[in-house]
Amino acid sequence: QVQLVESGGGLVQAGGSLRLSCVASGSIFSINAMGWYRQAPGKQRELVATITSGGNTNYADSVKGRSTISRDNAKKVVYLQMNSLKAEDTAAYYCWCIAQAMGVMIFRSYWGQGTQVTVSS
């Protein structure tokens, strides 16, 4: 199976920056896309940014221009650099990937446990 562990969340003032990291581990044969989603209290989980194994990126309009997603394929790590943070960025941030585990024929989605980002205004 595939495990995702996030780090880098915390409390930051509005206008500040944070860098989230997520490392994938376990019996991994191949990782396709990786990315970040977030969920604020009382709201549905929403996409923040994704990146393919080839480096193609996709961002939610709400973070476009303020965030940068990147990955290190060799280390199986995905990063999310968030700048100019706003109170509305406050949420639990979840790492996500599409991966093929060893001995499994199909790709499927995996999720991390989440890391809290709180932006104080």
PDB file of C-alpha atoms in Angstrom:
ATOM      1  CA  GLN A   1       0.000   0.000   0.000  1.00  0.00           C
ATOM      2  CA  VAL A   2       0.869   3.670  -0.212  1.00  0.00           C
ATOM      3  CA  GLN A   3       1.133   6.039   2.726  1.00  0.00           C
ATOM      4  CA  LEU A   4       1.211   9.826   2.487  1.00  0.00           C
ATOM      5  CA  VAL A   5       2.503  11.941   5.348  1.00  0.00           C
ATOM      6  CA  GLU A   6       2.139  15.716   5.331  1.00  0.00           C
ATOM      7  CA  SER A   7       4.138  18.300   7.248  1.00  0.00           C
ATOM      8  CA  GLY A   8       4.586  22.038   7.358  1.00  0.00           C
ATOM      9  CA  GLY A   9       1.206  23.252   8.514  1.00  0.00           C
ATOM     10  CA  GLY A  10       0.782  25.714  11.328  1.00  0.00           C
ATOM     11  CA  LEU A  11      -0.386  29.138  12.404  1.00  0.00           C
ATOM     12  CA  VAL A  12       0.643  32.097  10.293  1.00  0.00           C
ATOM     13  CA  GLN A  13      -0.407  35.717  10.044  1.00  0.00           C
ATOM     14  CA  ALA A  14      -2.233  37.003   7.016  1.00  0.00           C
ATOM     15  CA  GLY A  15       0.246  37.902   4.321  1.00  0.00           C
ATOM     16  CA  GLY A  16       2.691  35.285   5.478  1.00  0.00           C
ATOM     17  CA  SER A  17       3.964  32.129   3.807  1.00  0.00           C
ATOM     18  CA  LEU A  18       4.022  28.414   4.459  1.00  0.00           C
ATOM     19  CA  ARG A  19       5.536  25.455   2.678  1.00  0.00           C
ATOM     20  CA  LEU A  20       3.744  22.143   2.925  1.00  0.00           C
ATOM     21  CA  SER A  21       5.514  18.876   2.213  1.00  0.00           C
ATOM     22  CA  CYS A  22       4.191  15.385   1.633  1.00  0.00           C
ATOM     23  CA  VAL A  23       6.221  12.232   1.293  1.00  0.00           C
ATOM     24  CA  ALA A  24       4.891   9.011  -0.168  1.00  0.00           C
ATOM     25  CA  SER A  25       6.117   5.704   1.163  1.00  0.00           C
ATOM     26  CA  GLY A  26       5.231   2.034   1.145  1.00  0.00           C
ATOM     27  CA  SER A  27       5.098  -0.566  -1.584  1.00  0.00           C
ATOM     28  CA  ILE A  28       4.984   1.865  -4.480  1.00  0.00           C
ATOM     29  CA  PHE A  29       5.408   0.768  -8.062  1.00  0.00           C
ATOM     30  CA  SER A  30       4.562   4.059  -9.726  1.00  0.00           C
ATOM     31  CA  ILE A  31       3.121   7.475  -8.858  1.00  0.00           C
ATOM     32  CA  ASN A  32       1.164   9.424 -11.425  1.00  0.00           C
ATOM     33  CA  ALA A  33      -0.327  12.725 -10.300  1.00  0.00           C
ATOM     34  CA  MET A  34       0.195  14.253  -6.869  1.00  0.00           C
ATOM     35  CA  GLY A  35      -1.448  17.226  -5.294  1.00  0.00           C
ATOM     36  CA  TRP A  36      -3.135  19.051  -2.484  1.00  0.00           C
ATOM     37  CA  TYR A  37      -6.739  19.457  -1.459  1.00  0.00           C
ATOM     38  CA  ARG A  38      -8.152  21.387   1.465  1.00  0.00           C
ATOM     39  CA  GLN A  39     -11.257  21.327   3.610  1.00  0.00           C
ATOM     40  CA  ALA A  40     -12.469  24.149   5.793  1.00  0.00           C
ATOM     41  CA  PRO A  41     -14.980  23.533   8.601  1.00  0.00           C
ATOM     42  CA  GLY A  42     -18.465  23.074   7.212  1.00  0.00           C
ATOM     43  CA  LYS A  43     -17.255  23.020   3.625  1.00  0.00           C
ATOM     44  CA  GLN A  44     -16.530  20.344   1.067  1.00  0.00           C
ATOM     45  CA  ARG A  45     -13.017  19.256   0.278  1.00  0.00           C
ATOM     46  CA  GLU A  46     -11.691  21.252  -2.663  1.00  0.00           C
ATOM     47  CA  LEU A  47      -8.747  21.035  -5.013  1.00  0.00           C
ATOM     48  CA  VAL A  48      -5.838  23.364  -4.341  1.00  0.00           C
ATOM     49  CA  ALA A  49      -3.222  22.239  -6.849  1.00  0.00           C
ATOM     50  CA  THR A  50      -2.056  19.149  -8.701  1.00  0.00           C
ATOM     51  CA  ILE A  51       1.057  18.175 -10.594  1.00  0.00           C
ATOM     52  CA  THR A  52       1.645  15.295 -12.975  1.00  0.00           C
ATOM     53  CA  SER A  53       4.724  13.123 -13.071  1.00  0.00           C
ATOM     54  CA  GLY A  54       5.812  15.197 -16.058  1.00  0.00           C
ATOM     55  CA  GLY A  55       5.479  18.453 -14.187  1.00  0.00           C
ATOM     56  CA  ASN A  56       2.217  19.788 -15.586  1.00  0.00           C
ATOM     57  CA  THR A  57       0.409  21.813 -12.941  1.00  0.00           C
ATOM     58  CA  ASN A  58      -3.143  22.841 -12.228  1.00  0.00           C
ATOM     59  CA  TYR A  59      -4.301  25.371  -9.623  1.00  0.00           C
ATOM     60  CA  ALA A  60      -7.566  26.444  -8.119  1.00  0.00           C
ATOM     61  CA  ASP A  61      -8.413  30.016  -9.069  1.00  0.00           C
ATOM     62  CA  SER A  62      -8.418  30.944  -5.393  1.00  0.00           C
ATOM     63  CA  VAL A  63      -4.696  30.195  -5.005  1.00  0.00           C
ATOM     64  CA  LYS A  64      -3.424  30.875  -8.507  1.00  0.00           C
ATOM     65  CA  GLY A  65      -0.577  33.376  -8.443  1.00  0.00           C
ATOM     66  CA  ARG A  66      -0.034  32.879  -4.711  1.00  0.00           C
ATOM     67  CA  SER A  67       0.915  29.213  -4.597  1.00  0.00           C
ATOM     68  CA  THR A  68       3.426  26.959  -6.316  1.00  0.00           C
ATOM     69  CA  ILE A  69       3.268  23.185  -6.416  1.00  0.00           C
ATOM     70  CA  SER A  70       6.381  21.154  -7.135  1.00  0.00           C
ATOM     71  CA  ARG A  71       7.579  17.585  -6.717  1.00  0.00           C
ATOM     72  CA  ASP A  72      10.693  15.501  -6.466  1.00  0.00           C
ATOM     73  CA  ASN A  73       9.953  12.251  -8.253  1.00  0.00           C
ATOM     74  CA  ALA A  74      13.068  10.519  -6.975  1.00  0.00           C
ATOM     75  CA  LYS A  75      12.196  11.318  -3.352  1.00  0.00           C
ATOM     76  CA  LYS A  76       8.463  10.814  -3.896  1.00  0.00           C
ATOM     77  CA  VAL A  77       7.746  14.211  -2.350  1.00  0.00           C
ATOM     78  CA  VAL A  78       5.293  16.927  -3.328  1.00  0.00           C
ATOM     79  CA  TYR A  79       5.495  20.482  -2.036  1.00  0.00           C
ATOM     80  CA  LEU A  80       3.076  23.379  -1.857  1.00  0.00           C
ATOM     81  CA  GLN A  81       4.536  26.830  -1.356  1.00  0.00           C
ATOM     82  CA  MET A  82       1.818  29.247  -0.292  1.00  0.00           C
ATOM     83  CA  ASN A  83       2.425  32.998  -0.182  1.00  0.00           C
ATOM     84  CA  SER A  84       0.289  36.016   0.656  1.00  0.00           C
ATOM     85  CA  LEU A  85      -1.889  33.811   2.823  1.00  0.00           C
ATOM     86  CA  LYS A  86      -5.406  34.963   3.616  1.00  0.00           C
ATOM     87  CA  ALA A  87      -7.808  34.063   6.400  1.00  0.00           C
ATOM     88  CA  GLU A  88      -9.884  32.138   3.864  1.00  0.00           C
ATOM     89  CA  ASP A  89      -6.939  29.813   3.268  1.00  0.00           C
ATOM     90  CA  THR A  90      -7.528  28.394   6.751  1.00  0.00           C
ATOM     91  CA  ALA A  91      -8.276  24.705   6.348  1.00  0.00           C
ATOM     92  CA  ALA A  92      -6.988  21.202   6.770  1.00  0.00           C
ATOM     93  CA  TYR A  93      -4.729  20.469   3.806  1.00  0.00           C
ATOM     94  CA  TYR A  94      -4.631  16.930   2.454  1.00  0.00           C
ATOM     95  CA  CYS A  95      -1.981  15.389   0.283  1.00  0.00           C
ATOM     96  CA  TRP A  96      -3.255  13.207  -2.563  1.00  0.00           C
ATOM     97  CA  CYS A  97      -1.756  11.019  -5.198  1.00  0.00           C
ATOM     98  CA  ILE A  98      -2.685   8.519  -7.840  1.00  0.00           C
ATOM     99  CA  ALA A  99      -0.371   5.571  -7.517  1.00  0.00           C
ATOM    100  CA  GLN A 100       0.077   1.930  -8.372  1.00  0.00           C
ATOM    101  CA  ALA A 101       1.124  -0.230  -5.470  1.00  0.00           C
ATOM    102  CA  MET A 102       3.408  -3.213  -5.920  1.00  0.00           C
ATOM    103  CA  GLY A 103       1.527  -6.278  -7.054  1.00  0.00           C
ATOM    104  CA  VAL A 104      -1.586  -4.283  -7.947  1.00  0.00           C
ATOM    105  CA  MET A 105      -2.670  -3.878 -11.539  1.00  0.00           C
ATOM    106  CA  ILE A 106      -4.514  -0.576 -11.255  1.00  0.00           C
ATOM    107  CA  PHE A 107      -3.843   2.972 -10.169  1.00  0.00           C
ATOM    108  CA  ARG A 108      -5.944   4.389  -7.359  1.00  0.00           C
ATOM    109  CA  SER A 109      -6.172   7.484  -5.210  1.00  0.00           C
ATOM    110  CA  TYR A 110      -4.475   7.751  -1.849  1.00  0.00           C
ATOM    111  CA  TRP A 111      -4.881  10.429   0.812  1.00  0.00           C
ATOM    112  CA  GLY A 112      -2.816  11.703   3.681  1.00  0.00           C
ATOM    113  CA  GLN A 113      -4.161  12.418   7.155  1.00  0.00           C
ATOM    114  CA  GLY A 114      -4.046  16.166   6.680  1.00  0.00           C
ATOM    115  CA  THR A 115      -2.166  19.086   8.153  1.00  0.00           C
ATOM    116  CA  GLN A 116      -3.864  22.146   9.588  1.00  0.00           C
ATOM    117  CA  VAL A 117      -3.158  25.601   8.207  1.00  0.00           C
ATOM    118  CA  THR A 118      -4.556  28.502  10.207  1.00  0.00           C
ATOM    119  CA  VAL A 119      -4.192  32.064   8.967  1.00  0.00           C
ATOM    120  CA  SER A 120      -4.874  34.782  11.499  1.00  0.00           C
ATOM    121  CA  SER A 121      -6.148  38.112  10.245  1.00  0.00           C
TER     122      SER A 121
END
